[in-house]
mmCIF file of N, CA and C in Angstrom:
data_model
loop_
_atom_site.group_PDB
_atom_site.id
_atom_site.type_symbol
_atom_site.label_atom_id
_atom_site.label_comp_id
_atom_site.label_asym_id
_atom_site.label_seq_id
_atom_site.Cartn_x
_atom_site.Cartn_y
_atom_site.Cartn_z
ATOM 1 N N MET A 1 143.358 111.611 -70.724
ATOM 2 C CA MET A 1 144.384 110.792 -70.102
ATOM 3 C C MET A 1 144.218 109.377 -70.615
ATOM 4 N N ASN A 2 145.280 108.795 -71.113
ATOM 5 C CA ASN A 2 145.206 107.487 -71.735
ATOM 6 C C ASN A 2 145.636 106.347 -70.822
ATOM 7 N N GLY A 3 145.971 106.611 -69.587
ATOM 8 C CA GLY A 3 146.354 105.554 -68.656
ATOM 9 C C GLY A 3 147.845 105.279 -68.618
ATOM 10 N N PHE A 4 148.607 105.883 -69.511
ATOM 11 C CA PHE A 4 150.049 105.699 -69.524
ATOM 12 C C PHE A 4 150.709 106.910 -68.886
ATOM 13 N N ALA A 5 151.696 106.654 -68.046
ATOM 14 C CA ALA A 5 152.370 107.746 -67.356
ATOM 15 C C ALA A 5 153.583 108.189 -68.153
ATOM 16 N N ASP A 6 153.809 109.483 -68.180
ATOM 17 C CA ASP A 6 155.038 110.006 -68.766
ATOM 18 C C ASP A 6 156.182 109.717 -67.812
ATOM 19 N N CYS A 7 157.394 109.880 -68.278
ATOM 20 C CA CYS A 7 158.562 109.614 -67.441
ATOM 21 C C CYS A 7 158.573 110.503 -66.203
ATOM 22 N N GLY A 8 158.123 111.734 -66.332
ATOM 23 C CA GLY A 8 158.117 112.653 -65.204
ATOM 24 C C GLY A 8 157.085 112.307 -64.156
ATOM 25 N N ASP A 9 156.059 111.569 -64.516
ATOM 26 C CA ASP A 9 155.001 111.226 -63.578
ATOM 27 C C ASP A 9 155.279 109.945 -62.801
ATOM 28 N N GLN A 10 156.333 109.223 -63.150
ATOM 29 C CA GLN A 10 156.585 107.944 -62.499
ATOM 30 C C GLN A 10 156.936 108.113 -61.029
ATOM 31 N N SER A 11 157.695 109.143 -60.685
ATOM 32 C CA SER A 11 158.048 109.337 -59.282
ATOM 33 C C SER A 11 156.822 109.727 -58.465
ATOM 34 N N ILE A 12 155.933 110.495 -59.059
ATOM 35 C CA ILE A 12 154.704 110.870 -58.362
ATOM 36 C C ILE A 12 153.825 109.643 -58.168
ATOM 37 N N MET A 13 153.737 108.811 -59.183
ATOM 38 C CA MET A 13 152.929 107.599 -59.068
ATOM 39 C C MET A 13 153.537 106.630 -58.063
ATOM 40 N N ALA A 14 154.874 106.606 -57.955
ATOM 41 C CA ALA A 14 155.521 105.721 -56.995
ATOM 42 C C ALA A 14 155.153 106.127 -55.573
ATOM 43 N N LEU A 15 155.079 107.434 -55.303
ATOM 44 C CA LEU A 15 154.681 107.887 -53.974
ATOM 45 C C LEU A 15 153.222 107.565 -53.691
ATOM 46 N N ASP A 16 152.401 107.584 -54.715
ATOM 47 C CA ASP A 16 150.995 107.273 -54.515
ATOM 48 C C ASP A 16 150.782 105.798 -54.199
ATOM 49 N N THR A 17 151.664 104.932 -54.682
ATOM 50 C CA THR A 17 151.484 103.506 -54.447
ATOM 51 C C THR A 17 152.077 103.052 -53.118
ATOM 52 N N VAL A 18 152.900 103.884 -52.480
ATOM 53 C CA VAL A 18 153.455 103.526 -51.179
ATOM 54 C C VAL A 18 152.329 103.551 -50.155
ATOM 55 N N ASN A 19 152.225 102.498 -49.386
ATOM 56 C CA ASN A 19 151.166 102.379 -48.389
ATOM 57 C C ASN A 19 151.652 102.996 -47.074
ATOM 58 N N PHE A 20 151.504 104.302 -46.940
ATOM 59 C CA PHE A 20 151.969 104.983 -45.737
ATOM 60 C C PHE A 20 151.182 104.548 -44.507
ATOM 61 N N ARG A 21 149.944 104.177 -44.683
ATOM 62 C CA ARG A 21 149.152 103.712 -43.544
ATOM 63 C C ARG A 21 149.741 102.414 -42.993
ATOM 64 N N GLY A 22 150.134 101.515 -43.871
ATOM 65 C CA GLY A 22 150.763 100.267 -43.435
ATOM 66 C C GLY A 22 152.119 100.504 -42.790
ATOM 67 N N ILE A 23 152.885 101.427 -43.373
ATOM 68 C CA ILE A 23 154.187 101.765 -42.798
ATOM 69 C C ILE A 23 154.004 102.370 -41.413
ATOM 70 N N ALA A 24 153.038 103.263 -41.273
ATOM 71 C CA ALA A 24 152.767 103.879 -39.974
ATOM 72 C C ALA A 24 152.341 102.828 -38.957
ATOM 73 N N ALA A 25 151.537 101.866 -39.388
ATOM 74 C CA ALA A 25 151.103 100.807 -38.476
ATOM 75 C C ALA A 25 152.285 99.950 -38.036
ATOM 76 N N LEU A 26 153.201 99.645 -38.943
ATOM 77 C CA LEU A 26 154.382 98.852 -38.577
ATOM 78 C C LEU A 26 155.289 99.608 -37.611
ATOM 79 N N ILE A 27 155.492 100.897 -37.867
ATOM 80 C CA ILE A 27 156.333 101.696 -36.970
ATOM 81 C C ILE A 27 155.669 101.830 -35.604
ATOM 82 N N ALA A 28 154.358 102.056 -35.582
ATOM 83 C CA ALA A 28 153.638 102.164 -34.309
ATOM 84 C C ALA A 28 153.660 100.835 -33.560
ATOM 85 N N ALA A 29 153.581 99.729 -34.284
ATOM 86 C CA ALA A 29 153.659 98.417 -33.636
ATOM 87 C C ALA A 29 155.043 98.202 -33.032
ATOM 88 N N ALA A 30 156.086 98.603 -33.753
ATOM 89 C CA ALA A 30 157.446 98.475 -33.221
ATOM 90 C C ALA A 30 157.613 99.324 -31.962
ATOM 91 N N GLY A 31 157.101 100.546 -31.981
ATOM 92 C CA GLY A 31 157.188 101.406 -30.804
ATOM 93 C C GLY A 31 156.403 100.862 -29.629
ATOM 94 N N THR A 32 155.235 100.302 -29.898
ATOM 95 C CA THR A 32 154.419 99.727 -28.831
ATOM 96 C C THR A 32 155.103 98.510 -28.223
ATOM 97 N N LEU A 33 155.660 97.656 -29.072
ATOM 98 C CA LEU A 33 156.369 96.479 -28.560
ATOM 99 C C LEU A 33 157.607 96.885 -27.757
ATOM 100 N N PHE A 34 158.319 97.914 -28.211
ATOM 101 C CA PHE A 34 159.472 98.379 -27.445
ATOM 102 C C PHE A 34 159.034 98.935 -26.102
ATOM 103 N N TRP A 35 157.940 99.684 -26.092
ATOM 104 C CA TRP A 35 157.439 100.239 -24.832
ATOM 105 C C TRP A 35 157.094 99.113 -23.858
ATOM 106 N N LEU A 36 156.460 98.067 -24.344
ATOM 107 C CA LEU A 36 156.153 96.927 -23.478
ATOM 108 C C LEU A 36 157.430 96.230 -23.013
ATOM 109 N N TYR A 37 158.430 96.143 -23.888
ATOM 110 C CA TYR A 37 159.704 95.534 -23.512
ATOM 111 C C TYR A 37 160.380 96.322 -22.393
ATOM 112 N N THR A 38 160.217 97.636 -22.368
ATOM 113 C CA THR A 38 160.892 98.432 -21.347
ATOM 114 C C THR A 38 160.440 98.045 -19.937
ATOM 115 N N PHE A 39 159.200 97.611 -19.784
ATOM 116 C CA PHE A 39 158.752 97.152 -18.464
ATOM 117 C C PHE A 39 159.524 95.908 -18.043
ATOM 118 N N TYR A 40 159.719 94.989 -18.971
ATOM 119 C CA TYR A 40 160.500 93.781 -18.694
ATOM 120 C C TYR A 40 161.944 94.152 -18.361
ATOM 121 N N ALA A 41 162.526 95.047 -19.155
ATOM 122 C CA ALA A 41 163.921 95.425 -18.943
ATOM 123 C C ALA A 41 164.100 96.143 -17.607
ATOM 124 N N ILE A 42 163.186 97.021 -17.262
ATOM 125 C CA ILE A 42 163.295 97.744 -15.990
ATOM 126 C C ILE A 42 163.105 96.785 -14.819
ATOM 127 N N ALA A 43 162.245 95.791 -14.984
ATOM 128 C CA ALA A 43 162.036 94.816 -13.911
ATOM 129 C C ALA A 43 163.286 93.985 -13.644
ATOM 130 N N HIS A 44 164.167 93.869 -14.635
ATOM 131 C CA HIS A 44 165.375 93.066 -14.477
ATOM 132 C C HIS A 44 166.631 93.904 -14.252
ATOM 133 N N VAL A 45 166.463 95.181 -13.943
ATOM 134 C CA VAL A 45 167.601 96.027 -13.593
ATOM 135 C C VAL A 45 168.064 95.612 -12.201
ATOM 136 N N PRO A 46 169.378 95.514 -11.967
ATOM 137 C CA PRO A 46 169.848 95.203 -10.613
ATOM 138 C C PRO A 46 169.302 96.221 -9.615
ATOM 139 N N PRO A 47 168.997 95.779 -8.405
ATOM 140 C CA PRO A 47 168.280 96.640 -7.464
ATOM 141 C C PRO A 47 168.997 97.922 -7.067
ATOM 142 N N GLY A 48 170.300 98.026 -7.206
ATOM 143 C CA GLY A 48 170.989 99.262 -6.807
ATOM 144 C C GLY A 48 170.911 99.443 -5.305
ATOM 145 N N ASP A 49 170.297 100.530 -4.846
ATOM 146 C CA ASP A 49 170.193 100.778 -3.406
ATOM 147 C C ASP A 49 168.909 100.209 -2.815
ATOM 148 N N GLY A 50 168.096 99.558 -3.618
ATOM 149 C CA GLY A 50 166.897 98.901 -3.115
ATOM 150 C C GLY A 50 165.681 99.797 -2.971
ATOM 151 N N THR A 51 165.746 101.023 -3.442
ATOM 152 C CA THR A 51 164.615 101.940 -3.292
ATOM 153 C C THR A 51 163.570 101.779 -4.386
ATOM 154 N N GLY A 52 163.931 101.183 -5.500
ATOM 155 C CA GLY A 52 162.987 101.010 -6.597
ATOM 156 C C GLY A 52 162.843 102.230 -7.479
ATOM 157 N N PHE A 53 163.774 103.165 -7.368
ATOM 158 C CA PHE A 53 163.681 104.385 -8.171
ATOM 159 C C PHE A 53 163.841 104.132 -9.665
ATOM 160 N N GLN A 54 164.331 102.955 -10.046
ATOM 161 C CA GLN A 54 164.440 102.664 -11.479
ATOM 162 C C GLN A 54 163.066 102.651 -12.140
ATOM 163 N N TRP A 55 162.010 102.421 -11.346
ATOM 164 C CA TRP A 55 160.655 102.399 -11.916
ATOM 165 C C TRP A 55 160.155 103.786 -12.305
ATOM 166 N N LEU A 56 160.842 104.834 -11.864
ATOM 167 C CA LEU A 56 160.468 106.182 -12.297
ATOM 168 C C LEU A 56 160.703 106.373 -13.792
ATOM 169 N N ALA A 57 161.524 105.522 -14.390
ATOM 170 C CA ALA A 57 161.765 105.599 -15.839
ATOM 171 C C ALA A 57 160.509 105.281 -16.634
ATOM 172 N N VAL A 58 159.531 104.649 -15.998
ATOM 173 C CA VAL A 58 158.281 104.313 -16.686
ATOM 174 C C VAL A 58 157.541 105.583 -17.110
ATOM 175 N N PHE A 59 157.643 106.645 -16.342
ATOM 176 C CA PHE A 59 156.886 107.865 -16.639
ATOM 177 C C PHE A 59 157.324 108.548 -17.935
ATOM 178 N N PRO A 60 158.611 108.847 -18.131
ATOM 179 C CA PRO A 60 158.960 109.469 -19.418
ATOM 180 C C PRO A 60 158.743 108.533 -20.605
ATOM 181 N N LEU A 61 158.958 107.240 -20.410
ATOM 182 C CA LEU A 61 158.694 106.289 -21.495
ATOM 183 C C LEU A 61 157.204 106.253 -21.819
ATOM 184 N N GLY A 62 156.379 106.317 -20.798
ATOM 185 C CA GLY A 62 154.934 106.359 -21.017
ATOM 186 C C GLY A 62 154.488 107.649 -21.687
ATOM 187 N N MET A 63 155.168 108.743 -21.364
ATOM 188 C CA MET A 63 154.832 110.011 -22.017
ATOM 189 C C MET A 63 155.174 109.964 -23.503
ATOM 190 N N VAL A 64 156.306 109.368 -23.846
ATOM 191 C CA VAL A 64 156.658 109.225 -25.264
ATOM 192 C C VAL A 64 155.618 108.363 -25.962
ATOM 193 N N PHE A 65 155.220 107.272 -25.317
ATOM 194 C CA PHE A 65 154.202 106.406 -25.911
ATOM 195 C C PHE A 65 152.891 107.171 -26.097
ATOM 196 N N GLY A 66 152.491 107.920 -25.079
ATOM 197 C CA GLY A 66 151.229 108.649 -25.151
ATOM 198 C C GLY A 66 151.235 109.812 -26.130
ATOM 199 N N LEU A 67 152.374 110.464 -26.284
ATOM 200 C CA LEU A 67 152.448 111.624 -27.179
ATOM 201 C C LEU A 67 152.652 111.247 -28.642
ATOM 202 N N PHE A 68 153.302 110.117 -28.889
ATOM 203 C CA PHE A 68 153.615 109.756 -30.265
ATOM 204 C C PHE A 68 152.812 108.565 -30.776
ATOM 205 N N PHE A 69 152.719 107.505 -29.991
ATOM 206 C CA PHE A 69 152.174 106.262 -30.527
ATOM 207 C C PHE A 69 150.665 106.123 -30.354
ATOM 208 N N LEU A 70 150.097 106.636 -29.295
ATOM 209 C CA LEU A 70 148.633 106.593 -29.189
ATOM 210 C C LEU A 70 147.968 107.415 -30.294
ATOM 211 N N PRO A 71 148.435 108.653 -30.551
ATOM 212 C CA PRO A 71 147.844 109.369 -31.690
ATOM 213 C C PRO A 71 148.106 108.668 -33.026
ATOM 214 N N ALA A 72 149.277 108.050 -33.158
ATOM 215 C CA ALA A 72 149.571 107.334 -34.405
ATOM 216 C C ALA A 72 148.602 106.176 -34.593
ATOM 217 N N TRP A 73 148.342 105.419 -33.525
ATOM 218 C CA TRP A 73 147.386 104.309 -33.638
ATOM 219 C C TRP A 73 145.988 104.824 -33.963
ATOM 220 N N LEU A 74 145.604 105.935 -33.358
ATOM 221 C CA LEU A 74 144.290 106.511 -33.648
ATOM 222 C C LEU A 74 144.188 106.929 -35.113
ATOM 223 N N LEU A 75 145.216 107.609 -35.615
ATOM 224 C CA LEU A 75 145.201 108.050 -37.006
ATOM 225 C C LEU A 75 145.262 106.870 -37.980
ATOM 226 N N VAL A 76 145.981 105.817 -37.616
ATOM 227 C CA VAL A 76 145.997 104.613 -38.462
ATOM 228 C C VAL A 76 144.612 103.986 -38.482
ATOM 229 N N ALA A 77 143.969 103.942 -37.329
ATOM 230 C CA ALA A 77 142.658 103.296 -37.238
ATOM 231 C C ALA A 77 141.599 104.024 -38.059
ATOM 232 N N ILE A 78 141.649 105.352 -38.067
ATOM 233 C CA ILE A 78 140.633 106.090 -38.823
ATOM 234 C C ILE A 78 141.078 106.388 -40.251
ATOM 235 N N GLY A 79 142.334 106.071 -40.577
ATOM 236 C CA GLY A 79 142.814 106.235 -41.943
ATOM 237 C C GLY A 79 143.063 107.664 -42.373
ATOM 238 N N ARG A 80 143.393 108.531 -41.449
ATOM 239 C CA ARG A 80 143.627 109.944 -41.773
ATOM 240 C C ARG A 80 145.114 110.261 -41.710
ATOM 241 N N LEU A 81 145.548 111.175 -42.543
ATOM 242 C CA LEU A 81 146.911 111.717 -42.553
ATOM 243 C C LEU A 81 147.988 110.626 -42.478
ATOM 244 N N PRO A 82 148.030 109.711 -43.426
ATOM 245 C CA PRO A 82 148.968 108.583 -43.314
ATOM 246 C C PRO A 82 150.438 108.996 -43.338
ATOM 247 N N ARG A 83 150.811 109.998 -44.119
ATOM 248 C CA ARG A 83 152.219 110.426 -44.147
ATOM 249 C C ARG A 83 152.613 111.080 -42.827
ATOM 250 N N PHE A 84 151.747 111.929 -42.310
ATOM 251 C CA PHE A 84 152.005 112.551 -41.014
ATOM 252 C C PHE A 84 152.086 111.490 -39.924
ATOM 253 N N THR A 85 151.217 110.494 -39.999
ATOM 254 C CA THR A 85 151.206 109.431 -38.998
ATOM 255 C C THR A 85 152.506 108.645 -39.024
ATOM 256 N N ALA A 86 153.003 108.328 -40.204
ATOM 257 C CA ALA A 86 154.277 107.609 -40.315
ATOM 258 C C ALA A 86 155.418 108.458 -39.758
ATOM 259 N N ALA A 87 155.410 109.754 -40.054
ATOM 260 C CA ALA A 87 156.449 110.646 -39.536
ATOM 261 C C ALA A 87 156.349 110.781 -38.018
ATOM 262 N N LEU A 88 155.131 110.879 -37.496
ATOM 263 C CA LEU A 88 154.928 110.980 -36.048
ATOM 264 C C LEU A 88 155.450 109.734 -35.339
ATOM 265 N N ALA A 89 155.136 108.574 -35.878
ATOM 266 C CA ALA A 89 155.600 107.329 -35.270
ATOM 267 C C ALA A 89 157.118 107.205 -35.371
ATOM 268 N N ALA A 90 157.702 107.636 -36.482
ATOM 269 C CA ALA A 90 159.160 107.595 -36.623
ATOM 270 C C ALA A 90 159.825 108.528 -35.612
ATOM 271 N N CYS A 91 159.239 109.690 -35.389
ATOM 272 C CA CYS A 91 159.756 110.605 -34.362
ATOM 273 C C CYS A 91 159.652 109.971 -32.978
ATOM 274 N N GLY A 92 158.598 109.203 -32.746
ATOM 275 C CA GLY A 92 158.459 108.495 -31.482
ATOM 276 C C GLY A 92 159.556 107.466 -31.280
ATOM 277 N N LEU A 93 159.918 106.751 -32.346
ATOM 278 C CA LEU A 93 161.027 105.794 -32.237
ATOM 279 C C LEU A 93 162.337 106.502 -31.928
ATOM 280 N N ILE A 94 162.550 107.661 -32.536
ATOM 281 C CA ILE A 94 163.763 108.432 -32.257
ATOM 282 C C ILE A 94 163.764 108.900 -30.804
ATOM 283 N N ALA A 95 162.621 109.365 -30.319
ATOM 284 C CA ALA A 95 162.521 109.798 -28.919
ATOM 285 C C ALA A 95 162.781 108.633 -27.973
ATOM 286 N N PHE A 96 162.243 107.458 -28.294
ATOM 287 C CA PHE A 96 162.521 106.271 -27.482
ATOM 288 C C PHE A 96 164.013 105.955 -27.473
ATOM 289 N N ALA A 97 164.666 106.037 -28.618
ATOM 290 C CA ALA A 97 166.093 105.713 -28.704
ATOM 291 C C ALA A 97 166.927 106.665 -27.855
ATOM 292 N N VAL A 98 166.631 107.951 -27.936
ATOM 293 C CA VAL A 98 167.379 108.939 -27.154
ATOM 294 C C VAL A 98 167.140 108.726 -25.664
ATOM 295 N N LEU A 99 165.899 108.551 -25.289
ATOM 296 C CA LEU A 99 165.550 108.373 -23.880
ATOM 297 C C LEU A 99 166.114 107.071 -23.322
ATOM 298 N N TRP A 100 166.010 105.992 -24.085
ATOM 299 C CA TRP A 100 166.489 104.693 -23.613
ATOM 300 C C TRP A 100 168.011 104.699 -23.475
ATOM 301 N N ALA A 101 168.714 105.363 -24.384
ATOM 302 C CA ALA A 101 170.173 105.456 -24.278
ATOM 303 C C ALA A 101 170.567 106.182 -22.990
ATOM 304 N N GLN A 102 169.845 107.227 -22.651
ATOM 305 C CA GLN A 102 170.125 107.946 -21.408
ATOM 306 C C GLN A 102 169.814 107.082 -20.192
ATOM 307 N N LEU A 103 168.691 106.374 -20.237
ATOM 308 C CA LEU A 103 168.315 105.535 -19.097
ATOM 309 C C LEU A 103 169.297 104.392 -18.887
ATOM 310 N N LEU A 104 169.818 103.824 -19.958
ATOM 311 C CA LEU A 104 170.784 102.735 -19.810
ATOM 312 C C LEU A 104 172.052 103.204 -19.114
ATOM 313 N N GLN A 105 172.415 104.467 -19.293
ATOM 314 C CA GLN A 105 173.575 105.003 -18.588
ATOM 315 C C GLN A 105 173.284 105.215 -17.105
ATOM 316 N N GLU A 106 172.030 105.448 -16.769
ATOM 317 C CA GLU A 106 171.652 105.727 -15.386
ATOM 318 C C GLU A 106 171.420 104.463 -14.562
ATOM 319 N N PHE A 107 170.990 103.391 -15.206
ATOM 320 C CA PHE A 107 170.694 102.160 -14.473
ATOM 321 C C PHE A 107 171.984 101.555 -13.933
ATOM 322 N N PRO A 108 171.927 100.975 -12.717
ATOM 323 C CA PRO A 108 173.123 100.313 -12.182
ATOM 324 C C PRO A 108 173.460 99.066 -12.999
ATOM 325 N N ARG A 109 174.737 98.771 -13.089
ATOM 326 C CA ARG A 109 175.206 97.603 -13.833
ATOM 327 C C ARG A 109 175.209 96.381 -12.915
ATOM 328 N N ALA A 110 174.995 95.221 -13.505
ATOM 329 C CA ALA A 110 175.047 93.975 -12.735
ATOM 330 C C ALA A 110 176.503 93.645 -12.426
ATOM 331 N N ALA A 111 176.756 93.203 -11.224
ATOM 332 C CA ALA A 111 178.106 92.796 -10.833
ATOM 333 C C ALA A 111 178.381 91.403 -11.389
ATOM 334 N N LEU A 112 179.494 91.281 -12.110
ATOM 335 C CA LEU A 112 179.822 89.983 -12.716
ATOM 336 C C LEU A 112 180.718 89.177 -11.823
#
């Protein structure tokens, strides 16, 4: 091997140079920050009937965080399976988006 890549090897080399561990860390950081934001957003939901049931939304959001982002952070920290970790964290963001869209429909609207 002389150190020069053939044209067919360039796409393979491009995948090798992508830092999947860094990408996974950025996606996991975005998911973690969104999860923390949800506490702020839920705290500012109009009270509705005053029972505080809007706080039950913390449980499914916490489950998404625990199932997708905690393992992603662990795998990023130990440097194992970087492509799987990036995919896992991306799936977590998708789960957050689906869940948050549903929760926004359920929360009472502020009276203007």
